[in-house]
Short mmCIF file of C-alpha atoms in Angstrom, two decimals:
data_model
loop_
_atom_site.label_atom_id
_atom_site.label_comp_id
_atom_site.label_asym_id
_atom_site.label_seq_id
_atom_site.Cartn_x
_atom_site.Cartn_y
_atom_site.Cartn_z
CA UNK G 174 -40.66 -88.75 -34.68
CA UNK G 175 -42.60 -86.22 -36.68
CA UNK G 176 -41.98 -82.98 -37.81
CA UNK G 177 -44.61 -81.36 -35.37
CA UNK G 178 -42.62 -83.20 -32.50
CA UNK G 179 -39.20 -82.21 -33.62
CA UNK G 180 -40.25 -78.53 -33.98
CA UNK G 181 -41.57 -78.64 -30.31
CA UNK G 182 -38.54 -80.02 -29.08
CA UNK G 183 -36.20 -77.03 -31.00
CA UNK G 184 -38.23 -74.72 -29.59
CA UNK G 185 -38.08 -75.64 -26.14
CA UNK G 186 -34.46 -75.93 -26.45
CA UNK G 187 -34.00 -72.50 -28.01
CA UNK G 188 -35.81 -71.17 -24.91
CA UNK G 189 -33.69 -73.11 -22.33
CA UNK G 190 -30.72 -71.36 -24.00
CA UNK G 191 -32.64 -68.10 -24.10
CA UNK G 192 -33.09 -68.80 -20.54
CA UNK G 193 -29.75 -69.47 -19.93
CA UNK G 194 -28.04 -66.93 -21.62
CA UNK G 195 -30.26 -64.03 -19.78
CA UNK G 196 -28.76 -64.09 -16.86
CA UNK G 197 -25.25 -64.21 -17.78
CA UNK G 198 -26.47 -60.82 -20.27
CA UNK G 199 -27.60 -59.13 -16.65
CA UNK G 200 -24.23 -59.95 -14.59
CA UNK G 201 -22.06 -58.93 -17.52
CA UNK G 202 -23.72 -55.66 -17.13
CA UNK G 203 -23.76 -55.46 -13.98
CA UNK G 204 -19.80 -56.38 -13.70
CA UNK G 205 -19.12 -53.23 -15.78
CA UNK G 206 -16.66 -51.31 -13.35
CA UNK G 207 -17.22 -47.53 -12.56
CA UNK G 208 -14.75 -45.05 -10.62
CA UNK G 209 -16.17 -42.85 -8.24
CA UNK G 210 -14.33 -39.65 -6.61
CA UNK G 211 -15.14 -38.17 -3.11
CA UNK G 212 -13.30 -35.25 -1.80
CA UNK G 213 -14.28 -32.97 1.19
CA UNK G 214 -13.05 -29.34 1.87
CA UNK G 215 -13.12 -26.83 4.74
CA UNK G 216 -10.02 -24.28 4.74
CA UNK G 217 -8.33 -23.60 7.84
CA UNK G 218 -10.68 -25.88 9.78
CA UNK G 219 -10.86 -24.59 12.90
CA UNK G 220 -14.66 -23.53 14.70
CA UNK G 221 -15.26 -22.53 17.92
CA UNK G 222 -18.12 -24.23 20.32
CA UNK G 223 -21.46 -22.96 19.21
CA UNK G 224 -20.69 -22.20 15.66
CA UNK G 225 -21.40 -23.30 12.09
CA UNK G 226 -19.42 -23.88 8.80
CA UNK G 227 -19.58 -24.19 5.72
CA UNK G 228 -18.39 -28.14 4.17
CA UNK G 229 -17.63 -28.20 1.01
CA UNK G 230 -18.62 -32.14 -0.47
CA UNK G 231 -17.52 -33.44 -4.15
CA UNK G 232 -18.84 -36.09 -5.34
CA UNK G 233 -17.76 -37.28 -9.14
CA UNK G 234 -18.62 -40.14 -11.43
CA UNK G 235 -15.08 -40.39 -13.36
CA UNK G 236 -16.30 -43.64 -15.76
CA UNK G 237 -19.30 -45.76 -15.57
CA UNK G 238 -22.66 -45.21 -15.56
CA UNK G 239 -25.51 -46.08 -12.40
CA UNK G 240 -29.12 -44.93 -12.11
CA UNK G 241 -28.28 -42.62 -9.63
CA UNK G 242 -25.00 -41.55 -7.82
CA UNK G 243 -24.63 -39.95 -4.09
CA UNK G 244 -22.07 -39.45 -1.78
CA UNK G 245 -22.43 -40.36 1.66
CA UNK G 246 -21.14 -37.98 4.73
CA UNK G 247 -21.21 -39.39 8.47
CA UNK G 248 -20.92 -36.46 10.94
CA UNK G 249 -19.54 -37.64 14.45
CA UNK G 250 -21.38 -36.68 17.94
CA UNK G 251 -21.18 -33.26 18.61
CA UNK G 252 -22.00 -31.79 15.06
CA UNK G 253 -25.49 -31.49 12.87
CA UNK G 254 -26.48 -30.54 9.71
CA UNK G 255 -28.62 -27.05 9.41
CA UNK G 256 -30.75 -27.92 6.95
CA UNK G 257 -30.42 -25.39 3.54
CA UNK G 258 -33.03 -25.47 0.32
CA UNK G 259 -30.29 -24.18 -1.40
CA UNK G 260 -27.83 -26.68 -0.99
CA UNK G 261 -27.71 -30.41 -2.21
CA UNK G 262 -27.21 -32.14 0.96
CA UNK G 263 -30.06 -33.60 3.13
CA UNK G 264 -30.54 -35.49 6.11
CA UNK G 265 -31.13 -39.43 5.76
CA UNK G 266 -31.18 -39.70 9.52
CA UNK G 267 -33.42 -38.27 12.28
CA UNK G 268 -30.42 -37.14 14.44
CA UNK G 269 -29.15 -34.99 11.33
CA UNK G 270 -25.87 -36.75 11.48
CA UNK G 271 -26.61 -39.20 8.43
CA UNK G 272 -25.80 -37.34 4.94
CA UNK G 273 -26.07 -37.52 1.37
CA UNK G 274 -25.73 -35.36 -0.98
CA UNK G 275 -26.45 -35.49 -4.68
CA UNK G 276 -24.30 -33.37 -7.71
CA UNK G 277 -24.81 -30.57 -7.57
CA UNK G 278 -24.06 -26.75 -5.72
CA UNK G 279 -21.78 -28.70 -3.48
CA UNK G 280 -21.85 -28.51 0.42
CA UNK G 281 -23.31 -28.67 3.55
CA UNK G 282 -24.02 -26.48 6.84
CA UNK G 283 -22.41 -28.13 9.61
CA UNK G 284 -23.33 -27.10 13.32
CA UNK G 285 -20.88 -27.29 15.87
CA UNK G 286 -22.42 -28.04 19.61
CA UNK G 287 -22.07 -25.42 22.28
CA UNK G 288 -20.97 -28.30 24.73
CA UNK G 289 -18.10 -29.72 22.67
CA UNK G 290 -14.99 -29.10 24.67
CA UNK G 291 -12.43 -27.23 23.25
CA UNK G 292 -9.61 -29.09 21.96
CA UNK G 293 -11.59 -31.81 20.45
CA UNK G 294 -10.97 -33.07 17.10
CA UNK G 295 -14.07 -34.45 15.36
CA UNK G 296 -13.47 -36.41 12.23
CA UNK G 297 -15.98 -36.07 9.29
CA UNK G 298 -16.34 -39.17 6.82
CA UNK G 299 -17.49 -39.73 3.75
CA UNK G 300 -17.87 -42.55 0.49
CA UNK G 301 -19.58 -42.83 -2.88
CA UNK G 302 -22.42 -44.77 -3.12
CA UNK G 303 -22.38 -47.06 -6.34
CA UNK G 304 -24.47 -49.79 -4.83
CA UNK G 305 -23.82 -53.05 -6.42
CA UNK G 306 -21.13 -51.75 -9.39
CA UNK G 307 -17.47 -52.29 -8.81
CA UNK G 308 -15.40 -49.47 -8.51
CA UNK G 309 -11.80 -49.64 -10.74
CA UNK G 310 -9.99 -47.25 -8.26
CA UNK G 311 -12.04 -47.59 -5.07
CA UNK G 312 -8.88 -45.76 -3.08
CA UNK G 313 -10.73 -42.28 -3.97
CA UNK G 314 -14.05 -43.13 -3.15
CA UNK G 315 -13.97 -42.37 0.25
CA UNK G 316 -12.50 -39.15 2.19
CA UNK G 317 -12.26 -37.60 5.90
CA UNK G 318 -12.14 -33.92 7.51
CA UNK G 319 -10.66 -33.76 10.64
CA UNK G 320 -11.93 -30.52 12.58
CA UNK G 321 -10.71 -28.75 15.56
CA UNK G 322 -13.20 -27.20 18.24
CA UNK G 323 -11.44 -24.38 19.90
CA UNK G 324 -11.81 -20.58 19.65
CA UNK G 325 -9.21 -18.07 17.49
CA UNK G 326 -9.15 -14.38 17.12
CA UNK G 327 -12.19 -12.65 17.88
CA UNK G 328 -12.89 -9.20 16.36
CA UNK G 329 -15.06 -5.94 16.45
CA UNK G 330 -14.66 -2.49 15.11
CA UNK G 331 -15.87 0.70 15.28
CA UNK G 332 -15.68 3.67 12.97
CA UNK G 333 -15.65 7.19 14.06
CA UNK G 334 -16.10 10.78 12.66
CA UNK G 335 -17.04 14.35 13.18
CA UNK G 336 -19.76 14.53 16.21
CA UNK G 337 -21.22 18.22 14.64
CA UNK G 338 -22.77 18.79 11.28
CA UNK G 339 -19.96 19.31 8.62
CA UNK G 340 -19.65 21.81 5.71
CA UNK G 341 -19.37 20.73 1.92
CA UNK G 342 -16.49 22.23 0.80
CA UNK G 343 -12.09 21.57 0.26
CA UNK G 344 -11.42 20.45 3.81
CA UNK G 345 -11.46 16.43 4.27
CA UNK G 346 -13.28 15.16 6.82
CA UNK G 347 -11.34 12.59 8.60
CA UNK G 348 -12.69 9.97 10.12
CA UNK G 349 -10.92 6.59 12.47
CA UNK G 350 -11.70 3.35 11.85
CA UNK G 351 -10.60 0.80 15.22
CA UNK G 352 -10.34 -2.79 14.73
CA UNK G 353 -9.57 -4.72 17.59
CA UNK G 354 -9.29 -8.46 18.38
CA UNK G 355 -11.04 -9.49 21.78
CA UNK G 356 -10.28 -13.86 20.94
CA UNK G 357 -7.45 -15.77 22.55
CA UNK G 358 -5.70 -16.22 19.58
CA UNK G 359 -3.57 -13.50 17.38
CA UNK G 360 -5.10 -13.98 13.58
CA UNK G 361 -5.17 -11.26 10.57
CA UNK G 362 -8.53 -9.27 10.14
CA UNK G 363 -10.13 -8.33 6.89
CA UNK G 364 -11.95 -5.40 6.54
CA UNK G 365 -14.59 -3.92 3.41
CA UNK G 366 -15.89 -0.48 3.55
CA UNK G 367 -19.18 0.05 1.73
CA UNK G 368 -18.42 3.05 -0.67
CA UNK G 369 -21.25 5.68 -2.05
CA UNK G 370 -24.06 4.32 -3.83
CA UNK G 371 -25.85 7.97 -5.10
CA UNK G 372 -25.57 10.21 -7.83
CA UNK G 373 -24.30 13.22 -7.94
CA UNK G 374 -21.26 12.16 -5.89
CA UNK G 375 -21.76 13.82 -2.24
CA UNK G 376 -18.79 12.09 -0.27
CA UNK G 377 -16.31 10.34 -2.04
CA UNK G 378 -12.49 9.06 -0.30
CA UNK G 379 -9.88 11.76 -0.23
CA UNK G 380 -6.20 11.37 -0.96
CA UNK G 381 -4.40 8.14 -0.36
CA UNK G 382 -5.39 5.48 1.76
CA UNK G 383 -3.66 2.75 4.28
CA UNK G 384 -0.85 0.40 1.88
CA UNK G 385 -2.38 -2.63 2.86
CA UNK G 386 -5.99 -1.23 1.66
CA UNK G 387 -7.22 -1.53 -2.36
CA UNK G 388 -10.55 -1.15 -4.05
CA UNK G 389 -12.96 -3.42 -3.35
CA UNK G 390 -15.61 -5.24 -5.72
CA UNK G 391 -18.46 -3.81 -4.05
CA UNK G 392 -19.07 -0.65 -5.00
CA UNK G 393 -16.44 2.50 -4.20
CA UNK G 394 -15.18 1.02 -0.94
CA UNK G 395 -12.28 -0.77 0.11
CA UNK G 396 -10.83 -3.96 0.87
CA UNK G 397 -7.91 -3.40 4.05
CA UNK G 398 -6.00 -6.84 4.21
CA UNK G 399 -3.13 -6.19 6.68
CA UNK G 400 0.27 -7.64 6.61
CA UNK G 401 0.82 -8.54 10.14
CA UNK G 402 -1.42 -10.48 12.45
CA UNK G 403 -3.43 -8.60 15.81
CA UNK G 404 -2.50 -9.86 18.68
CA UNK G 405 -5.22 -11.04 21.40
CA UNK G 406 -5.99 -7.55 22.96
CA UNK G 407 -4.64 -5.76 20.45
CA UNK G 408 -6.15 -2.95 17.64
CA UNK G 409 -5.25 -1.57 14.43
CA UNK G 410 -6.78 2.06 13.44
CA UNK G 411 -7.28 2.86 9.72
CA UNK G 412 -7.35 6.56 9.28
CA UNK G 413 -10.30 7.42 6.35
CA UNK G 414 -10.78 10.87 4.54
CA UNK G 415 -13.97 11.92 2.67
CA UNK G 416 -14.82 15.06 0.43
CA UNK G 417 -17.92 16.20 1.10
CA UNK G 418 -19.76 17.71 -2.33
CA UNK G 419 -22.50 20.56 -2.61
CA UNK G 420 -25.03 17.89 -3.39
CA UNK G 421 -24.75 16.33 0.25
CA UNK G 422 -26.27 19.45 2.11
CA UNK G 423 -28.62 18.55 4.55
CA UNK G 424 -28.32 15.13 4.06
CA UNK G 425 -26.89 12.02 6.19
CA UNK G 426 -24.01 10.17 4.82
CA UNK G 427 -23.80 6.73 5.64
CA UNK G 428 -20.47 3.99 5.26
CA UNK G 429 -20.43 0.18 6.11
CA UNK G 430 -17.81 -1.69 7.15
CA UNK G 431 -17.22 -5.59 8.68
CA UNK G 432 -14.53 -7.49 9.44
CA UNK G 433 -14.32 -10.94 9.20
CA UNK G 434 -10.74 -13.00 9.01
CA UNK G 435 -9.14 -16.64 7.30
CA UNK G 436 -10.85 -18.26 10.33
CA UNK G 437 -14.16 -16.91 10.65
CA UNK G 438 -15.86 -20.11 12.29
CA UNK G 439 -13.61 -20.14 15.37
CA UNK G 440 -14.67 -16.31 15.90
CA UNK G 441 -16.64 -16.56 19.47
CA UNK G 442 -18.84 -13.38 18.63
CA UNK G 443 -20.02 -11.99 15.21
CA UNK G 444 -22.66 -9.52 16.47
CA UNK G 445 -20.07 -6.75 16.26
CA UNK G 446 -18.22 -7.40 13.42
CA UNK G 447 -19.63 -4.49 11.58
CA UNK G 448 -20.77 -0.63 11.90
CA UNK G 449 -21.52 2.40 10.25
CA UNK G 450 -19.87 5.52 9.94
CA UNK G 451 -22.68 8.34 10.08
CA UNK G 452 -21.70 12.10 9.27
CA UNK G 453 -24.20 14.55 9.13
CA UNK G 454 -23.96 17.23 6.70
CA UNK G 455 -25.25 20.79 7.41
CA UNK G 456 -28.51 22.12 5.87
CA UNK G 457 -27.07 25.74 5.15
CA UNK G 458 -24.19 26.37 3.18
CA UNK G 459 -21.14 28.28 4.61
CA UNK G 460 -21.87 32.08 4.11
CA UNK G 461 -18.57 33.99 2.96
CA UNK G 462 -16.90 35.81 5.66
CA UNK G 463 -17.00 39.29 5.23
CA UNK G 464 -13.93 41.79 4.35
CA UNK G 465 -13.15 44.39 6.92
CA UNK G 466 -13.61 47.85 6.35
CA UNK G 467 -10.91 50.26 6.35
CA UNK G 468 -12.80 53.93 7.98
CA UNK G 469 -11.57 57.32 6.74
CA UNK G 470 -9.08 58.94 8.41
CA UNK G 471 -10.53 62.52 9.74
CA UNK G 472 -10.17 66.14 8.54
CA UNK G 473 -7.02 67.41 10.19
CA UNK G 474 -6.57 71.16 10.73
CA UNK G 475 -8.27 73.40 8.43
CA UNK G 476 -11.10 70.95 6.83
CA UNK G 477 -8.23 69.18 5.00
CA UNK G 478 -7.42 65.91 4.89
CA UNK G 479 -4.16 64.33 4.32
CA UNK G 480 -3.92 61.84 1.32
CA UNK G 481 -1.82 59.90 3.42
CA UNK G 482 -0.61 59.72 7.35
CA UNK G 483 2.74 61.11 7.75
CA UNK G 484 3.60 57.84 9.23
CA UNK G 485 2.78 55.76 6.75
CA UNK G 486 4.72 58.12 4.11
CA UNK G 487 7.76 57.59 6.48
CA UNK G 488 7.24 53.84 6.25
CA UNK G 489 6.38 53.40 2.39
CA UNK G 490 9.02 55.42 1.95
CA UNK G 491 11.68 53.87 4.02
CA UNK G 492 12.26 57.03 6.15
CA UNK G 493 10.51 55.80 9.28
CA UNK G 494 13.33 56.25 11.65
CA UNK G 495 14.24 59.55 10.50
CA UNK G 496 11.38 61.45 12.26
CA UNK G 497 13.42 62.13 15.28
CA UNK G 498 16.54 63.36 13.50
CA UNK G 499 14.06 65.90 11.77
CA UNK G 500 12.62 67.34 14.97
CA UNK G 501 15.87 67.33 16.67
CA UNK G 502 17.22 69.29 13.79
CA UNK G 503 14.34 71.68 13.49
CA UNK G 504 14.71 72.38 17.19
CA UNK G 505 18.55 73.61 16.67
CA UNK G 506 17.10 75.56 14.31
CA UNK G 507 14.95 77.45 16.37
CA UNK G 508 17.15 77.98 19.05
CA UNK G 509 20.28 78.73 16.17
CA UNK G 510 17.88 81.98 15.19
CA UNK G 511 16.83 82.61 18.98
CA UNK G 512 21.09 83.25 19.76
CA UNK G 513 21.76 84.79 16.45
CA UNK G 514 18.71 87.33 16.80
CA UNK G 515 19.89 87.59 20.47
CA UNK G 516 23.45 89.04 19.35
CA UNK G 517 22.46 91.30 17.19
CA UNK G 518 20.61 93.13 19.71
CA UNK G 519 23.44 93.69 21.52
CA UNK G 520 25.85 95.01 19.14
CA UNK G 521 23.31 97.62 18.25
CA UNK G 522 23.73 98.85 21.90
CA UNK G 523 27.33 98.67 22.01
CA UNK G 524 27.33 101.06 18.79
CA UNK G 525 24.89 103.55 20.69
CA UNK G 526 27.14 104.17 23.78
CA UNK G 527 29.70 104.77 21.70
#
């Protein structure tokens, strides 16, 4: 055998192990475990027929790598996905109930059909898709929401104040804020009150609010959590009190507020969950009310006049029930000299005839 013939035959047996050898290269690869994570959220989940919600979907790649890494959601009969730009989950299916959502801002829009009956429990799935790769802990790669269909509290309010134009100035203007829960279930509302958003200030909150109400985040207004649920039919009436500065007059003053609750999906009706308190302020400031004048008393006999009424020198003085006892005694005077002038007269006669 020559050496051309033995170099032929190394080579082809160098590529038969080459050959060989590839493949088992490519599965040890692909053998390489990962561990995927799914988790789903919805708080308190409860939605009433009609509604939508928000679904919270995690998907996480613990260990491992793969070209690309989803999480699959199935959503039963009964519920759709809205579709949302803004959020990482789309539609793989043409009925909308076929999910998957990439890493990302997490979560989905799920609608709830108006003909679901209420009482029904529909069960949300989901799993991590690793395609071929192995997963080391495959117990947390799949995850289910189980959510009622049935209405809860149901809320509106309305806020109230002066009907007339109102006068800057020290005197609050109060105003009543009624929240009221129209639903078939009790729940707790949550209210947030839009505070001013002008300078200089023109109405600002006066004194001290409701206990169960703080400052909220959005601007000067305030965040009312109460302690004890609303029952169905039931209100609760927040009493609010403004100042009203200079700078308002002839201007409208405007507040927000909404109320929402820890179950907002099962709410039936959101179209009045808000309104606006509106208080008109008066174009004219408050003129000053005039002091009253105090006339002259009039010239009493002779052209004079008297410093001061007799009266009123018997009442400064503290001698104001003593008129009486003057006149009385003044009269016995008179009629004293009358008798004693009377007497006189006739002793003087007496004296004559004799």
């Amino acid at each position: 055998m020559g050496r051309r013939t033995q170099a032929f035959l190394a080579g082809c047996g160098l590529a038969v192990l080459l050959l060989a050898a590839g493949p088992a290269v490519e599965a040890r690869a692909a053998a390489d475990p990962v561990d995927a994570t799914v988790s789903l959220q919805f708080y308190n989940p409860q939605v009433a027929p009609g509604r939508q919600f928000d679904l919270d979907v995690f998907g996480h790649l613990k260990s491992g790598t793969l070209d690309t890494f989803r999480t699959l959601v199935h959503l039963p009969k009964g519920m759709t996905l809205v579709p949302n730009a803004d959020r990482n989950c789309k539609a793989t299916s043409a009925n909308q109930r076929e999910i998957a959502c990439t890493p990302g801002e997490p979560g989905a829009t799920i609608q709830v059909a108006d003909d679901v009956p209420v009482g029904t429990e529909l069960t949300i799935t989901a799993s991590a898709d690793i395609g071929d790769a192995v997963d080391s802990h495959p117990e947390d790669n799949t995850a289910r929401q189980v959510v009622l269909v049935k209405p809860g509290a149901d809320w509106s309010v309305k806020w109230t104040g002066p009907t007339t134009p109102v006068q800057p100035g020290s005197t609050p203007v109060t105003t009543k804020l009624v929240v009221t829960n129209h639903g078939a279930e009790a729940g707790v509302p949550y209210i947030i009150t839009s505070g001013p958003s002008d300078y200089p200030a023109q109405m600002e909150l006066y004194g001290k609010q409701d206990k169960s109400c703080g400052t909220a985040t959005e601007g000067h207004g305030l965040m009312c959590n109460p302690k004890t649920s609303v029952p169905p039919g039931g209100s609760i009436t927040f009493t609010f009190r403004f100042t009203v500065f200079p700078a308002a007059l002839g201007k409208e003053q405007r507040r927000e507020a909404r109320v929402t609750s820890d179950r907002a999906p099962s709410e039936q009706d959101i179209n009045d969950n808000s309104t606006a308190l509106v208080v008109h302020v008066s174009d004219k400031a408050a003129q000053p009310t005039a002091k009253p004048t105090i006339s002259a008393p009039s010239p009493g006999p002779g052209g004079t006049t008297p410093a001061t009424p007799p009266g009123d020198q018997l009442a400064d003085t503290g001698a104001a029930d003593t008129g009486p006892a003057l006149l009385a005694a003044g009269a016995v005077a008179a009629v004293g000299g009358g008798l004693l002038l009377a007497t006189r007269g006739r002793r003087r006669s007496r004296s004559r005839s004799h």
